[in-house]
Amino acid sequence: LTDVMIAVPNGELPALSQDQDYAKKVAGVLVPFVSAGMRFTVAVGNEPLAPWYNGAYDTVLLAAVTNMREALRALGLASRVRVTVPFSFGMLCASYPPSVG
C-alpha cells in the first residue's frame, strides 16, 4: 500500500475544530507510515455538508480542516499529506454521466 485515505468521522468534527491537540493526535498516527514512504489523504468528515445533516457540521467544518492542516504542518507532514472534504453527489445538477455534472 502506498496511497491511503483515512477519515475523521463526522461525529468527531466538533472536537477536531476546537482542540488543536486532538488534531495533532490524529495527525501523529500518520508519522511512522509517512516516514516509511506511504502517501495519505485525510478526509475531514464524510459528506458533512449533505442536506440530510441539516447543517449540523456547517459551523465546525472550516475550523476542523484548518486544525488538521495546522497539525500536519506542526509535524512536518503538510507537504506529504493531503486534506480533503468528501462531498455528496447531490451537489451536482446531474450525476450521470459524470461529464454533465
mmCIF file of N, CA, C and O in Angstrom, residues 1-7 30 33-34 37-43 80-84:
data_model
loop_
_atom_site.group_PDB
_atom_site.id
_atom_site.type_symbol
_atom_site.label_atom_id
_atom_site.label_comp_id
_atom_site.label_asym_id
_atom_site.label_seq_id
_atom_site.Cartn_x
_atom_site.Cartn_y
_atom_site.Cartn_z
ATOM 1 N N LEU A 1 0.838 -1.189 0.000
ATOM 2 C CA LEU A 1 0.000 0.000 0.000
ATOM 3 C C LEU A 1 0.878 1.246 0.000
ATOM 4 O O LEU A 1 1.780 1.367 0.804
ATOM 5 N N THR A 2 0.561 2.137 -0.897
ATOM 6 C CA THR A 2 1.292 3.398 -0.904
ATOM 7 C C THR A 2 0.374 4.605 -0.771
ATOM 8 O O THR A 2 0.744 5.594 -0.170
ATOM 9 N N ASP A 3 -0.822 4.540 -1.345
ATOM 10 C CA ASP A 3 -1.769 5.653 -1.274
ATOM 11 C C ASP A 3 -2.968 5.232 -0.438
ATOM 12 O O ASP A 3 -3.688 4.309 -0.804
ATOM 13 N N VAL A 4 -3.164 5.930 0.678
ATOM 14 C CA VAL A 4 -4.223 5.553 1.616
ATOM 15 C C VAL A 4 -5.015 6.794 2.013
ATOM 16 O O VAL A 4 -4.443 7.860 2.217
ATOM 17 N N MET A 5 -6.329 6.621 2.115
ATOM 18 C CA MET A 5 -7.173 7.696 2.629
ATOM 19 C C MET A 5 -7.698 7.263 3.996
ATOM 20 O O MET A 5 -8.162 6.137 4.149
ATOM 21 N N ILE A 6 -7.566 8.152 4.958
ATOM 22 C CA ILE A 6 -8.172 7.913 6.262
ATOM 23 C C ILE A 6 -9.229 8.978 6.474
ATOM 24 O O ILE A 6 -9.166 10.053 5.870
ATOM 25 N N ALA A 7 -10.195 8.685 7.320
ATOM 26 C CA ALA A 7 -11.287 9.631 7.534
ATOM 27 C C ALA A 7 -11.467 9.941 9.010
ATOM 28 O O ALA A 7 -11.356 9.056 9.854
ATOM 29 N N LEU A 30 -0.063 9.205 11.667
ATOM 30 C CA LEU A 30 0.462 9.031 10.317
ATOM 31 C C LEU A 30 1.982 9.069 10.227
ATOM 32 O O LEU A 30 2.557 8.560 9.257
ATOM 33 N N PHE A 33 4.104 5.977 9.227
ATOM 34 C CA PHE A 33 3.730 5.462 7.905
ATOM 35 C C PHE A 33 4.238 6.367 6.790
ATOM 36 O O PHE A 33 4.715 5.895 5.758
ATOM 37 N N VAL A 34 4.132 7.686 7.007
ATOM 38 C CA VAL A 34 4.661 8.634 6.023
ATOM 39 C C VAL A 34 6.174 8.489 5.948
ATOM 40 O O VAL A 34 6.763 8.493 4.861
ATOM 41 N N GLY A 37 7.261 5.911 3.634
ATOM 42 C CA GLY A 37 7.012 6.136 2.218
ATOM 43 C C GLY A 37 5.562 6.111 1.776
ATOM 44 O O GLY A 37 5.278 6.297 0.598
ATOM 45 N N MET A 38 4.642 5.902 2.695
ATOM 46 C CA MET A 38 3.229 5.892 2.316
ATOM 47 C C MET A 38 2.732 7.316 2.094
ATOM 48 O O MET A 38 3.226 8.257 2.714
ATOM 49 N N ARG A 39 1.748 7.454 1.223
ATOM 50 C CA ARG A 39 1.106 8.743 0.967
ATOM 51 C C ARG A 39 -0.322 8.677 1.490
ATOM 52 O O ARG A 39 -1.014 7.675 1.287
ATOM 53 N N PHE A 40 -0.748 9.766 2.130
ATOM 54 C CA PHE A 40 -2.063 9.798 2.748
ATOM 55 C C PHE A 40 -2.874 10.994 2.297
ATOM 56 O O PHE A 40 -2.336 12.056 1.983
ATOM 57 N N THR A 41 -4.178 10.808 2.332
ATOM 58 C CA THR A 41 -5.144 11.893 2.259
ATOM 59 C C THR A 41 -6.031 11.741 3.478
ATOM 60 O O THR A 41 -6.494 10.638 3.779
ATOM 61 N N VAL A 42 -6.243 12.828 4.201
ATOM 62 C CA VAL A 42 -7.136 12.819 5.350
ATOM 63 C C VAL A 42 -8.464 13.407 4.916
ATOM 64 O O VAL A 42 -8.535 14.560 4.477
ATOM 65 N N ALA A 43 -9.510 12.603 5.007
ATOM 66 C CA ALA A 43 -10.867 13.070 4.707
ATOM 67 C C ALA A 43 -11.457 13.622 5.998
ATOM 68 O O ALA A 43 -11.577 12.905 6.990
ATOM 69 N N ARG A 80 3.278 16.360 2.528
ATOM 70 C CA ARG A 80 3.183 14.955 2.136
ATOM 71 C C ARG A 80 1.831 14.311 2.435
ATOM 72 O O ARG A 80 1.596 13.179 2.063
ATOM 73 N N VAL A 81 0.951 15.044 3.121
ATOM 74 C CA VAL A 81 -0.382 14.518 3.438
ATOM 75 C C VAL A 81 -1.402 15.548 2.971
ATOM 76 O O VAL A 81 -1.338 16.713 3.349
ATOM 77 N N ARG A 82 -2.335 15.105 2.149
ATOM 78 C CA ARG A 82 -3.390 15.987 1.656
ATOM 79 C C ARG A 82 -4.586 15.960 2.594
ATOM 80 O O ARG A 82 -4.800 14.987 3.311
ATOM 81 N N VAL A 83 -5.362 17.022 2.556
ATOM 82 C CA VAL A 83 -6.590 17.109 3.345
ATOM 83 C C VAL A 83 -7.731 17.413 2.373
ATOM 84 O O VAL A 83 -7.594 18.264 1.496
ATOM 85 N N THR A 84 -8.846 16.720 2.554
ATOM 86 C CA THR A 84 -9.998 16.934 1.682
ATOM 87 C C THR A 84 -11.285 16.823 2.481
ATOM 88 O O THR A 84 -11.276 16.340 3.615
#
